[in-house]
Amino acid sequence: MPPRTYVNTLGLLLTDLYSRSHCLPPTYKKLSTLKTAALYHDPDVAILGGGITGLASAFYLSETLPNAKITLYEGTARLGGWLHSTSVDVGNGTVVFEQGPRTLRPNTPNGMVTLDLIRRLHLQDEVLMTSKNSIAAQNRFLYYPDHLVRMPGPGGSFLENFISLVTEPVFNGLIVGAVGEYFREKRPGSLHDESVGSFISRRFQPSMADNIVSAIFHGIYAGDIYQLSARSLIPLLWYYEGDASSVMKGAVHAQVNSSTVENYGDFSLMREISQSFTQKNGQPVPGTEVIANIRKSSVYTFKKGIGQLATQLEKVLKSRPLVKIHRNRPINKLESKESHGPQKMLLTSTNSGTSKKTVATHDFIISTLSSNTLYNLTSQKLTGLSQTRSVTVMVVNLYYTNPSLLSLHGFGYLLPRSLPFSKNPERALGVVFDSDATIGQDNVPGTKLTVMLGGHWWDDWPDYPDEDQGAQMAKMILARHLKIHEEPRKIVVGLQRDCIPQYTVGHRERLGRASRELLRHFGGKLLVAGNSYTGVGLNDCVRAARDVVSGLCSGGEKTGLDRFLEEEKWQRVPQKTGPGL
């Protein structure tokens, strides 16, 4: 019989989803000490893409190599990429609408990197925190089959959670699946990856995959769990099965021994960042107290929206004379220039205003463009980058003057793939209760909601809805699910084309191949980072920027994908001695 140690199966899954990171380098060098003799001079570096990864890469590079010449190329008129916060006049005040990410999680390794960046940018006083005791943190819902169901968690007592687990249809098979998983056979050694849906169905129950996990993945990846990679997106659960023959056995063993299993690179990074918050005299670095308070929150944002992070990065970069930012400069071609001296990179771009093409020479190029775009820019040499497709999401922001519109309060709700078509013909992914989740941004009372539609559901649609159709679809969803029939005071509709890359089965193997191809064709002069590779979230992108600059400055031929050339490394860490502020 398994030991009588309580393991929250849903909590285990959610922890892996929200804190997961891909295989990272076994060592982590401080950015402040990275300049080495391997860089024969202060380099000329081009950064492609002015989204959060590109801006953060330029910032870290200018901090680490203050004499380096940095040129950032952005193909559109605005910087920030998918970070898009707008202050909207609603008549008697203003509200903040988010067309991209809206909150950040502080208590993950990648989240710590973002907090460190916030401290460096002196943005900590602009942070708005959502307490772990708030209604948004306590209550998160699924919609199934015809009503909102609160996910078991801190918002209810043990008895309430148990009753919900045994009576709500959405949780059918969860308890049986969790117990049965303990005794199921380990996967065969020949299985190197499989879909998230296949993994959860095989280890637990198909109903758990279809009813719960699919909804969670709709909220994070807008993707199909029967295509997305288990090894890449739930690596801790994948590791537990391989190491302990069972996810539950691995989790129980960790609890019994009062330890956690952490990626080796993550642990090293957390220790290094924690140390960076302490001065040589042992006193905390200024601003550390505020950062420590942010870490105690469930999620956080900024007073002017998440886009404030990109705005501050832009402001700092513009103040640095060796950093140049070119807007409206889409890239046409990348190639390696052979010469008797050090290898160079040739970059062809177009001025959108004059249509004039310009060829520039750089020592290194960091591409934060999508992998498919880079594949085409390099004459299709990098085949490992050609198969990461992305999904399109329509985001509909709505503001109502009535502050008492919602009958239930929390962060919002997600919709599983098993929901009957009649309950979701628009193919919505989820609804965020912004007036609960991000309190403090608006100067007028009311109810603020965001409806997200599309994702993988729209992959085979010949055309996407226009703004009027999207607004109507969102209102129909809210009427059907929440019984909201009032007309909103303000609606903003945005179609985010190809916004979330899909890490499908075999993702890790493809990126390993891409790393070898980058070295073969460009000899370490072209490096990559961004949401096509090591995580689709904002925290993931900031971490990727830090990592790619670390690799470029540490010497040797790097690609940004070097971690995918070796197996993941994990270690058991006693809970009381783990790194932290």
Coordinates of C-alpha atoms in Angstrom, one line a residue:
M1 CA 0.0 0.0 0.0
P2 CA 1.2 3.5 -0.7
P3 CA 2.1 5.6 2.4
R4 CA -0.6 7.7 3.8
T5 CA 0.9 11.0 2.8
Y6 CA -1.6 13.5 1.3
V7 CA -0.6 14.7 -2.2
N8 CA -2.7 17.3 -3.9
T9 CA -2.8 15.9 -7.5
L10 CA -4.3 19.1 -9.0
G11 CA -1.8 21.2 -7.0
L12 CA 1.1 19.1 -8.2
L13 CA 0.0 19.6 -11.8
L14 CA -0.6 23.3 -11.4
T15 CA 2.8 23.8 -9.6
D16 CA 4.6 22.2 -12.5
L17 CA 2.7 24.2 -15.1
Y18 CA 3.3 27.6 -13.4
S19 CA 6.8 27.0 -12.2
R20 CA 8.1 24.8 -14.9
S21 CA 11.2 25.6 -16.9
H22 CA 13.0 23.7 -19.5
C23 CA 16.4 22.0 -19.2
L24 CA 18.9 24.7 -18.3
P25 CA 22.6 25.0 -18.2
P26 CA 24.3 23.2 -15.3
T27 CA 26.2 26.3 -14.3
Y28 CA 25.1 29.9 -14.1
K29 CA 27.5 32.8 -14.2
K30 CA 26.8 36.2 -12.9
L31 CA 26.0 38.8 -15.6
S32 CA 28.2 41.3 -13.9
T33 CA 31.3 39.2 -14.3
L34 CA 30.7 37.7 -17.8
K35 CA 32.9 39.8 -20.0
T36 CA 35.8 37.5 -21.0
A37 CA 38.8 37.5 -23.3
A38 CA 36.7 35.3 -25.6
L39 CA 35.1 38.6 -26.9
Y40 CA 38.1 40.0 -28.8
H41 CA 36.7 43.5 -28.5
D42 CA 33.5 45.3 -27.5
P43 CA 31.2 43.7 -30.0
D44 CA 28.7 45.2 -32.5
V45 CA 25.5 43.3 -31.8
A46 CA 22.2 43.4 -33.6
I47 CA 19.0 42.4 -31.8
L48 CA 16.1 41.5 -34.0
G49 CA 12.6 42.2 -32.5
G50 CA 11.5 44.9 -30.1
G51 CA 9.2 42.8 -28.0
I52 CA 10.0 42.1 -24.3
T53 CA 12.7 39.5 -25.2
G54 CA 14.5 42.0 -27.5
L55 CA 14.2 44.9 -25.1
A56 CA 15.4 42.9 -22.2
S57 CA 18.3 41.4 -24.2
A58 CA 19.4 44.9 -25.2
F59 CA 19.2 46.0 -21.5
Y60 CA 21.2 43.0 -20.2
L61 CA 23.8 43.4 -22.9
S62 CA 24.3 47.1 -22.3
E63 CA 24.6 46.4 -18.6
T64 CA 27.2 43.6 -19.1
L65 CA 29.1 45.2 -21.9
P66 CA 28.6 49.0 -21.6
N67 CA 31.0 49.7 -24.5
A68 CA 29.3 47.3 -26.9
K69 CA 27.5 48.8 -29.9
I70 CA 23.9 47.6 -29.8
T71 CA 21.3 48.0 -32.6
L72 CA 17.7 46.9 -32.1
Y73 CA 15.6 46.4 -35.2
E74 CA 11.8 46.4 -34.9
G75 CA 9.6 45.8 -37.9
T76 CA 6.6 47.8 -36.7
A77 CA 6.0 51.3 -35.3
R78 CA 5.7 50.2 -31.6
L79 CA 7.9 48.4 -29.2
G80 CA 6.7 45.9 -26.6
G81 CA 5.5 43.1 -28.8
W82 CA 2.6 41.2 -27.2
L83 CA 2.7 43.6 -24.1
H84 CA -0.1 46.0 -25.0
S85 CA -1.7 48.0 -22.2
T86 CA -4.1 50.8 -23.0
S87 CA -5.7 53.4 -20.8
V88 CA -9.2 53.9 -22.1
D89 CA -11.5 56.8 -21.4
V90 CA -15.0 55.4 -20.3
G91 CA -16.7 58.8 -19.8
N92 CA -16.3 59.4 -16.1
G93 CA -12.8 58.0 -15.7
T94 CA -10.3 55.7 -17.3
V95 CA -9.7 52.0 -17.1
V96 CA -6.7 49.9 -18.2
F97 CA -7.3 47.2 -20.9
E98 CA -4.7 44.5 -21.6
Q99 CA -4.5 43.0 -25.0
G100 CA -1.7 40.7 -23.9
P101 CA -0.5 39.3 -20.6
R102 CA -2.0 41.0 -17.5
T103 CA -0.4 39.5 -14.4
L104 CA 2.9 37.9 -13.5
R105 CA 3.8 35.2 -11.0
P106 CA 6.6 36.1 -8.6
N107 CA 7.5 32.8 -7.0
T108 CA 9.1 30.9 -9.8
P109 CA 12.8 30.9 -11.0
N110 CA 11.8 32.8 -14.1
G111 CA 9.7 35.1 -12.0
M112 CA 12.7 35.9 -9.8
V113 CA 14.6 37.0 -12.9
T114 CA 11.8 39.5 -13.7
L115 CA 11.7 40.8 -10.2
D116 CA 15.5 41.4 -10.4
L117 CA 14.9 43.3 -13.7
I118 CA 12.2 45.4 -12.0
R119 CA 14.6 46.3 -9.2
R120 CA 17.3 47.3 -11.8
L121 CA 14.8 49.4 -13.6
H122 CA 13.5 51.1 -10.3
L123 CA 10.0 50.0 -11.1
Q124 CA 9.2 48.4 -7.8
D125 CA 7.1 51.3 -6.6
E126 CA 4.8 51.0 -9.7
V127 CA 3.8 47.4 -8.8
L128 CA 0.3 46.4 -7.9
M129 CA 0.1 43.2 -5.9
T130 CA -2.7 40.7 -5.6
S131 CA -2.6 39.1 -2.2
K132 CA -2.6 35.3 -1.7
N133 CA -5.6 35.9 0.5
S134 CA -7.5 37.9 -2.1
I135 CA -10.7 36.6 -3.8
A136 CA -8.8 36.4 -7.1
A137 CA -6.2 34.1 -5.6
Q138 CA -8.7 32.1 -3.6
N139 CA -11.2 31.4 -6.4
R140 CA -10.4 30.1 -9.9
F141 CA -13.2 28.5 -11.8
L142 CA -13.9 26.0 -14.6
Y143 CA -17.1 26.1 -16.6
Y144 CA -18.6 22.6 -16.9
P145 CA -21.1 21.4 -18.0
D146 CA -23.4 24.4 -17.6
H147 CA -22.1 26.3 -14.5
L148 CA -19.0 27.7 -12.9
V149 CA -17.1 25.2 -10.7
R150 CA -14.5 26.5 -8.2
M151 CA -11.2 24.6 -8.4
P152 CA -10.3 22.9 -5.1
G153 CA -7.9 25.1 -3.2
P154 CA -7.5 27.7 -0.4
G155 CA -10.9 29.3 -1.3
G156 CA -12.7 26.5 0.4
S157 CA -12.5 24.3 3.5
F158 CA -11.3 20.7 3.3
L159 CA -14.9 19.5 3.5
E160 CA -16.0 21.9 0.7
N161 CA -13.2 20.8 -1.5
F162 CA -13.9 17.2 -0.9
I163 CA -17.6 17.5 -1.6
S164 CA -16.8 19.3 -4.8
L165 CA -14.4 16.6 -5.9
V166 CA -17.0 13.8 -5.4
T167 CA -20.1 15.6 -6.7
E168 CA -19.1 17.9 -9.6
P169 CA -19.0 16.1 -13.0
V170 CA -15.9 18.0 -14.1
F171 CA -13.9 16.0 -11.4
N172 CA -15.2 12.6 -12.4
G173 CA -12.4 10.0 -12.2
L174 CA -9.9 12.4 -10.5
I175 CA -9.6 10.5 -7.2
V176 CA -9.7 7.1 -8.8
G177 CA -7.1 8.2 -11.4
A178 CA -4.8 9.6 -8.8
V179 CA -4.9 6.4 -6.7
G180 CA -4.5 4.2 -9.7
E181 CA -1.6 6.1 -11.1
Y182 CA 0.5 4.9 -8.2
F183 CA 0.3 1.3 -9.5
R184 CA 0.5 1.9 -13.3
E185 CA 3.5 0.6 -15.2
K186 CA 6.3 3.0 -16.1
R187 CA 6.5 4.2 -19.7
P188 CA 8.8 2.2 -22.0
G189 CA 12.4 3.4 -22.4
S190 CA 11.8 3.9 -26.1
L191 CA 9.2 6.7 -25.4
H192 CA 11.1 10.0 -25.6
D193 CA 8.0 12.3 -25.6
E194 CA 4.3 12.2 -26.0
S195 CA 1.4 14.7 -25.9
V196 CA 0.2 16.1 -22.6
G197 CA -3.2 14.6 -23.3
S198 CA -1.7 11.2 -23.8
F199 CA 0.5 11.4 -20.7
I200 CA -2.4 12.5 -18.4
S201 CA -4.8 9.9 -19.9
R202 CA -2.2 7.1 -19.6
R203 CA -1.0 8.0 -16.1
F204 CA -4.3 9.2 -14.6
Q205 CA -7.6 9.2 -16.5
P206 CA -8.8 10.5 -19.9
S207 CA -11.5 12.5 -18.1
M208 CA -8.8 14.4 -16.1
A209 CA -7.1 15.3 -19.3
D210 CA -10.3 16.4 -21.1
N211 CA -12.1 18.2 -18.3
I212 CA -9.3 19.8 -16.2
V213 CA -5.9 19.8 -18.0
S214 CA -7.3 20.9 -21.3
A215 CA -8.9 23.9 -19.6
I216 CA -5.6 24.9 -17.9
F217 CA -3.7 24.6 -21.1
H218 CA -6.4 26.8 -22.9
G219 CA -5.5 29.5 -20.4
I220 CA -1.8 29.2 -20.8
Y221 CA -1.1 28.1 -24.3
A222 CA -4.5 28.3 -26.1
G223 CA -3.4 24.9 -27.3
D224 CA -4.6 21.3 -27.9
I225 CA -3.3 19.0 -25.2
Y226 CA -3.2 16.1 -27.7
Q227 CA -0.6 17.9 -29.7
L228 CA 1.5 19.8 -27.0
S229 CA 4.6 18.1 -25.6
A230 CA 4.5 16.6 -22.1
R231 CA 8.3 16.5 -21.8
S232 CA 8.6 20.2 -22.6
L233 CA 5.5 21.6 -20.7
I234 CA 5.2 19.3 -17.7
P235 CA 8.8 18.3 -17.2
L236 CA 8.6 17.6 -13.5
L237 CA 5.8 15.1 -13.9
W238 CA 7.7 13.5 -16.8
Y239 CA 10.7 13.3 -14.6
Y240 CA 8.8 11.7 -11.7
E241 CA 7.5 8.9 -13.9
G242 CA 11.0 8.2 -15.3
D243 CA 12.7 8.4 -11.9
A244 CA 10.2 6.8 -9.6
S245 CA 8.0 4.9 -12.0
S246 CA 5.1 7.0 -11.0
V247 CA 4.2 10.7 -10.7
M248 CA 2.5 10.1 -7.3
K249 CA 5.4 8.0 -6.0
G250 CA 7.8 10.8 -6.9
A251 CA 5.7 13.4 -5.2
V252 CA 5.1 11.3 -2.1
H253 CA 8.9 10.6 -1.8
A254 CA 9.6 14.3 -1.9
Q255 CA 7.1 15.1 0.7
V256 CA 8.2 12.3 3.0
N257 CA 11.7 13.6 2.8
S258 CA 10.7 17.2 3.2
S259 CA 12.4 18.0 -0.1
T260 CA 11.6 19.4 -3.5
V261 CA 12.9 18.3 -6.9
E262 CA 14.2 21.2 -8.8
N263 CA 15.9 21.7 -12.2
Y264 CA 19.6 22.1 -11.5
G265 CA 19.9 25.3 -13.5
D266 CA 16.9 26.8 -11.8
F267 CA 18.4 26.1 -8.3
S268 CA 21.7 27.7 -9.3
L269 CA 19.9 30.7 -10.7
M270 CA 17.7 31.2 -7.6
R271 CA 20.8 31.1 -5.4
E272 CA 22.7 33.6 -7.6
I273 CA 19.8 36.1 -7.8
S274 CA 19.2 35.8 -4.1
Q275 CA 22.8 36.6 -3.4
S276 CA 22.6 39.6 -5.8
F277 CA 20.1 41.2 -3.4
T278 CA 22.8 41.4 -0.7
Q279 CA 25.6 43.9 -0.7
K280 CA 29.2 43.1 0.2
N281 CA 28.7 44.5 3.7
G282 CA 25.8 42.1 4.2
Q283 CA 23.1 44.7 4.0
P284 CA 20.2 44.4 1.6
V285 CA 20.4 46.1 -1.8
P286 CA 18.1 49.1 -1.9
G287 CA 14.6 48.1 -3.0
T288 CA 15.0 44.5 -1.7
E289 CA 12.3 45.0 0.9
V290 CA 9.8 45.9 -1.7
I291 CA 10.8 42.9 -3.9
A292 CA 10.4 40.6 -0.9
N293 CA 6.9 41.9 -0.4
I294 CA 6.1 41.3 -4.1
R295 CA 7.3 37.7 -3.7
K296 CA 4.6 37.2 -1.0
S297 CA 1.8 38.0 -3.5
S298 CA -0.1 35.6 -5.7
V299 CA 0.4 37.7 -8.9
Y300 CA 1.2 41.3 -9.6
T301 CA 1.0 43.9 -12.4
F302 CA 1.8 47.6 -12.8
K303 CA -0.3 50.7 -12.2
K304 CA -0.3 51.5 -15.9
G305 CA -0.5 47.8 -17.0
I306 CA 2.1 45.2 -17.9
G307 CA 3.2 47.4 -20.9
Q308 CA 4.8 49.7 -18.3
L309 CA 7.7 47.2 -18.1
A310 CA 8.4 47.6 -21.9
T311 CA 8.0 51.4 -21.7
Q312 CA 10.6 51.6 -18.9
L313 CA 13.0 49.4 -20.8
E314 CA 12.7 51.6 -23.8
K315 CA 13.3 54.7 -21.7
V316 CA 16.4 53.3 -20.2
L317 CA 17.8 52.1 -23.5
K318 CA 17.2 55.4 -25.2
S319 CA 19.4 57.0 -22.5
R320 CA 22.4 54.9 -23.5
P321 CA 24.4 56.4 -26.4
L322 CA 25.7 53.1 -27.8
V323 CA 22.1 51.7 -28.1
K324 CA 20.2 52.5 -31.3
I325 CA 16.6 51.5 -31.9
H326 CA 15.2 51.3 -35.4
R327 CA 11.4 51.1 -35.7
N328 CA 9.7 50.2 -39.0
R329 CA 12.7 48.2 -40.1
P330 CA 11.6 44.7 -41.0
I331 CA 14.4 42.2 -41.7
N332 CA 14.7 40.7 -45.1
K333 CA 17.7 38.4 -44.9
L334 CA 20.5 37.1 -42.7
E335 CA 23.7 35.6 -43.9
S336 CA 27.2 34.8 -42.7
K337 CA 30.0 36.9 -44.3
E338 CA 33.2 34.9 -45.0
S339 CA 36.4 36.9 -44.5
H340 CA 40.1 36.4 -43.5
G341 CA 39.4 38.0 -40.1
P342 CA 36.7 37.2 -37.6
Q343 CA 33.4 36.0 -39.1
K344 CA 30.8 38.6 -39.5
M345 CA 27.0 38.6 -40.0
L346 CA 25.2 40.5 -42.8
L347 CA 21.8 41.8 -42.1
T348 CA 19.5 43.2 -44.8
S349 CA 16.5 45.3 -43.6
T350 CA 14.0 47.6 -45.2
N351 CA 12.9 51.1 -44.2
S352 CA 9.2 50.9 -44.2
G353 CA 8.9 54.6 -44.9
T354 CA 11.1 54.8 -47.9
S355 CA 11.2 51.1 -49.0
K356 CA 15.0 51.4 -49.2
K357 CA 17.0 48.3 -48.3
T358 CA 20.0 48.6 -46.1
V359 CA 22.8 46.1 -45.5
A360 CA 24.6 46.2 -42.2
T361 CA 27.5 44.2 -40.8
H362 CA 27.5 43.0 -37.1
D363 CA 29.7 40.8 -35.0
F364 CA 26.7 39.0 -33.5
I365 CA 23.0 38.8 -34.0
I366 CA 20.5 37.9 -31.3
S367 CA 17.2 37.0 -32.9
T368 CA 14.0 37.2 -30.8
L369 CA 11.8 36.8 -33.9
S370 CA 9.6 33.7 -34.2
S371 CA 11.4 30.6 -35.2
N372 CA 9.5 30.3 -38.4
T373 CA 10.4 33.8 -39.4
L374 CA 14.0 33.2 -38.7
Y375 CA 13.9 29.9 -40.7
N376 CA 12.8 31.9 -43.7
L377 CA 15.3 34.8 -43.2
T378 CA 18.2 32.3 -43.2
S379 CA 17.3 30.7 -46.6
Q380 CA 15.6 27.8 -44.8
K381 CA 18.9 26.4 -43.5
L382 CA 17.6 25.9 -39.9
T383 CA 15.1 23.1 -40.4
G384 CA 14.8 22.6 -36.7
L385 CA 13.0 26.0 -36.5
S386 CA 10.5 25.3 -39.2
Q387 CA 7.9 23.3 -37.3
T388 CA 6.9 25.5 -34.4
R389 CA 3.6 26.9 -35.5
S390 CA 1.6 29.5 -33.5
V391 CA -2.1 30.0 -32.7
T392 CA -4.2 33.2 -33.0
V393 CA -6.2 34.5 -30.1
M394 CA -8.9 37.2 -30.1
V395 CA -8.9 39.3 -27.0
V396 CA -12.1 41.2 -26.1
N397 CA -12.0 43.7 -23.2
L398 CA -15.3 44.9 -21.8
Y399 CA -16.1 47.5 -19.2
Y400 CA -19.5 47.8 -17.5
T401 CA -20.5 50.7 -15.2
N402 CA -22.3 48.3 -12.8
P403 CA -19.8 47.2 -10.2
S404 CA -22.1 44.4 -8.9
L405 CA -22.5 42.6 -12.2
L406 CA -20.8 39.3 -11.1
S407 CA -22.6 36.8 -8.9
L408 CA -19.3 34.9 -8.2
H409 CA -15.9 36.5 -7.7
G410 CA -12.4 35.3 -8.4
F411 CA -9.7 35.4 -11.1
G412 CA -12.0 34.1 -13.8
Y413 CA -12.8 30.8 -15.5
L414 CA -11.5 28.5 -18.2
L415 CA -13.3 26.2 -20.6
P416 CA -12.3 22.6 -21.2
R417 CA -12.3 20.8 -24.5
S418 CA -15.1 18.4 -23.2
L419 CA -17.6 21.3 -22.9
P420 CA -20.6 20.6 -25.1
F421 CA -20.6 22.6 -28.4
S422 CA -23.9 24.2 -27.5
K423 CA -22.3 25.8 -24.4
N424 CA -19.3 27.2 -26.4
P425 CA -20.1 27.5 -30.1
E426 CA -17.8 30.6 -30.3
R427 CA -14.9 28.5 -29.2
A428 CA -13.9 30.7 -26.2
L429 CA -10.8 29.7 -24.1
G430 CA -11.7 31.6 -20.9
V431 CA -12.8 34.7 -19.2
V432 CA -10.8 36.9 -16.8
F433 CA -12.5 38.9 -14.1
D434 CA -10.2 41.8 -14.3
S435 CA -12.0 43.9 -11.8
D436 CA -11.2 41.2 -9.2
A437 CA -7.7 40.2 -10.6
T438 CA -6.1 43.6 -11.1
I439 CA -7.4 46.0 -8.5
G440 CA -6.0 49.5 -8.4
Q441 CA -5.4 50.3 -12.1
D442 CA -8.7 52.1 -12.7
N443 CA -10.0 55.3 -11.3
V444 CA -13.7 54.6 -11.8
P445 CA -15.9 51.8 -10.3
G446 CA -17.4 49.1 -12.5
T447 CA -16.9 45.6 -13.8
K448 CA -14.0 44.8 -16.2
L449 CA -13.8 41.5 -18.0
T450 CA -11.7 40.0 -20.7
V451 CA -12.9 37.2 -23.0
M452 CA -10.3 35.1 -24.9
L453 CA -11.4 33.2 -28.0
G454 CA -9.8 31.0 -30.6
G455 CA -6.4 29.5 -30.1
H456 CA -6.2 25.9 -31.5
W457 CA -10.0 25.9 -31.9
W458 CA -9.7 28.3 -34.9
D459 CA -6.8 26.5 -36.6
D460 CA -9.1 25.3 -39.5
W461 CA -11.3 28.4 -39.7
P462 CA -11.0 30.0 -43.2
D463 CA -11.5 33.5 -41.8
Y464 CA -11.3 35.1 -38.4
P465 CA -14.1 37.2 -37.0
D466 CA -13.9 41.0 -37.4
E467 CA -14.1 43.4 -34.5
D468 CA -17.9 43.7 -34.5
Q469 CA -18.3 39.9 -34.7
G470 CA -15.8 39.4 -31.9
A471 CA -17.6 41.9 -29.7
Q472 CA -20.9 40.1 -30.3
M473 CA -19.4 36.7 -29.7
A474 CA -18.0 37.9 -26.4
K475 CA -21.3 39.3 -25.2
M476 CA -23.0 36.0 -26.2
I477 CA -20.6 34.1 -24.1
L478 CA -21.1 36.3 -21.0
A479 CA -24.9 36.1 -21.4
R480 CA -24.8 32.3 -21.7
H481 CA -22.3 31.6 -18.9
L482 CA -22.7 34.5 -16.5
K483 CA -26.2 35.8 -17.3
I484 CA -24.9 39.2 -18.1
H485 CA -27.3 41.0 -20.5
E486 CA -26.3 44.6 -19.8
E487 CA -24.6 46.5 -22.6
P488 CA -20.9 47.4 -21.8
R489 CA -19.9 51.0 -21.7
K490 CA -16.7 50.2 -23.6
I491 CA -15.4 47.3 -25.8
V492 CA -12.0 46.9 -27.3
V493 CA -11.4 43.9 -29.6
G494 CA -8.0 42.8 -30.8
L495 CA -6.9 39.9 -33.0
Q496 CA -3.5 38.7 -31.9
R497 CA -2.3 36.7 -34.9
D498 CA 0.2 33.9 -34.3
C499 CA 0.8 35.1 -30.7
I500 CA 1.4 31.8 -28.9
P501 CA 3.9 29.3 -30.2
Q502 CA 2.9 25.6 -29.8
Y503 CA 5.5 23.3 -28.3
T504 CA 4.2 20.1 -29.9
V505 CA 5.6 16.6 -29.4
G506 CA 9.2 16.5 -30.3
H507 CA 9.9 20.1 -29.4
R508 CA 13.0 19.4 -27.4
E509 CA 14.5 17.2 -30.1
R510 CA 13.9 19.8 -32.8
L511 CA 15.5 22.5 -30.8
G512 CA 18.6 20.3 -30.2
R513 CA 18.8 19.9 -34.0
A514 CA 18.4 23.6 -34.5
S515 CA 21.2 24.4 -32.1
R516 CA 23.6 22.1 -34.1
E517 CA 22.4 23.8 -37.4
L518 CA 23.0 27.2 -35.9
L519 CA 26.6 26.3 -35.0
R520 CA 27.2 24.6 -38.4
H521 CA 25.9 27.5 -40.5
F522 CA 26.7 30.5 -38.4
G523 CA 29.5 29.5 -36.0
G524 CA 28.1 31.0 -32.8
K525 CA 27.4 34.4 -34.5
L526 CA 23.6 34.0 -34.6
L527 CA 21.9 33.3 -31.2
V528 CA 18.2 33.0 -30.6
A529 CA 15.8 33.7 -27.7
G530 CA 12.1 34.3 -27.3
N531 CA 8.8 32.6 -26.9
S532 CA 9.4 30.1 -29.7
Y533 CA 11.9 28.2 -27.6
T534 CA 12.0 28.1 -23.8
G535 CA 8.6 29.3 -22.6
V536 CA 5.7 31.5 -23.9
G537 CA 5.2 33.7 -20.8
L538 CA 6.6 37.1 -20.0
N539 CA 8.8 35.7 -17.2
D540 CA 10.1 33.0 -19.6
C541 CA 11.0 35.7 -22.1
V542 CA 12.9 37.8 -19.6
R543 CA 14.8 34.7 -18.5
A544 CA 15.6 33.8 -22.1
A545 CA 17.0 37.3 -22.6
R546 CA 19.2 37.0 -19.6
D547 CA 20.4 33.5 -20.7
V548 CA 21.2 34.5 -24.3
V549 CA 23.3 37.4 -23.1
S550 CA 25.0 35.2 -20.6
G551 CA 25.8 32.7 -23.4
L552 CA 27.1 35.4 -25.8
C553 CA 29.4 37.0 -23.2
S554 CA 30.7 33.8 -21.6
G555 CA 32.9 32.9 -24.6
G556 CA 32.8 29.9 -26.9
E557 CA 30.2 29.3 -29.7
K558 CA 26.7 29.6 -28.3
T559 CA 23.3 29.5 -29.9
G560 CA 20.8 30.2 -27.2
L561 CA 19.6 26.6 -27.5
D562 CA 22.7 24.9 -26.1
R563 CA 20.7 23.5 -23.2
F564 CA 18.8 21.2 -25.6
L565 CA 22.0 19.3 -26.5
E566 CA 22.1 17.5 -23.2
E567 CA 19.6 15.8 -20.9
E568 CA 17.8 17.7 -18.2
K569 CA 19.5 17.7 -14.8
W570 CA 17.4 17.5 -11.6
Q571 CA 18.3 17.5 -8.0
R572 CA 16.6 17.1 -4.6
V573 CA 16.7 20.2 -2.4
P574 CA 15.7 20.2 1.3
Q575 CA 12.8 22.6 1.6
K576 CA 14.4 24.5 4.5
T577 CA 17.6 25.2 2.6
G578 CA 16.3 26.2 -0.8
P579 CA 17.6 29.6 -2.0
G580 CA 15.4 32.6 -1.4
L581 CA 15.4 36.2 -0.4

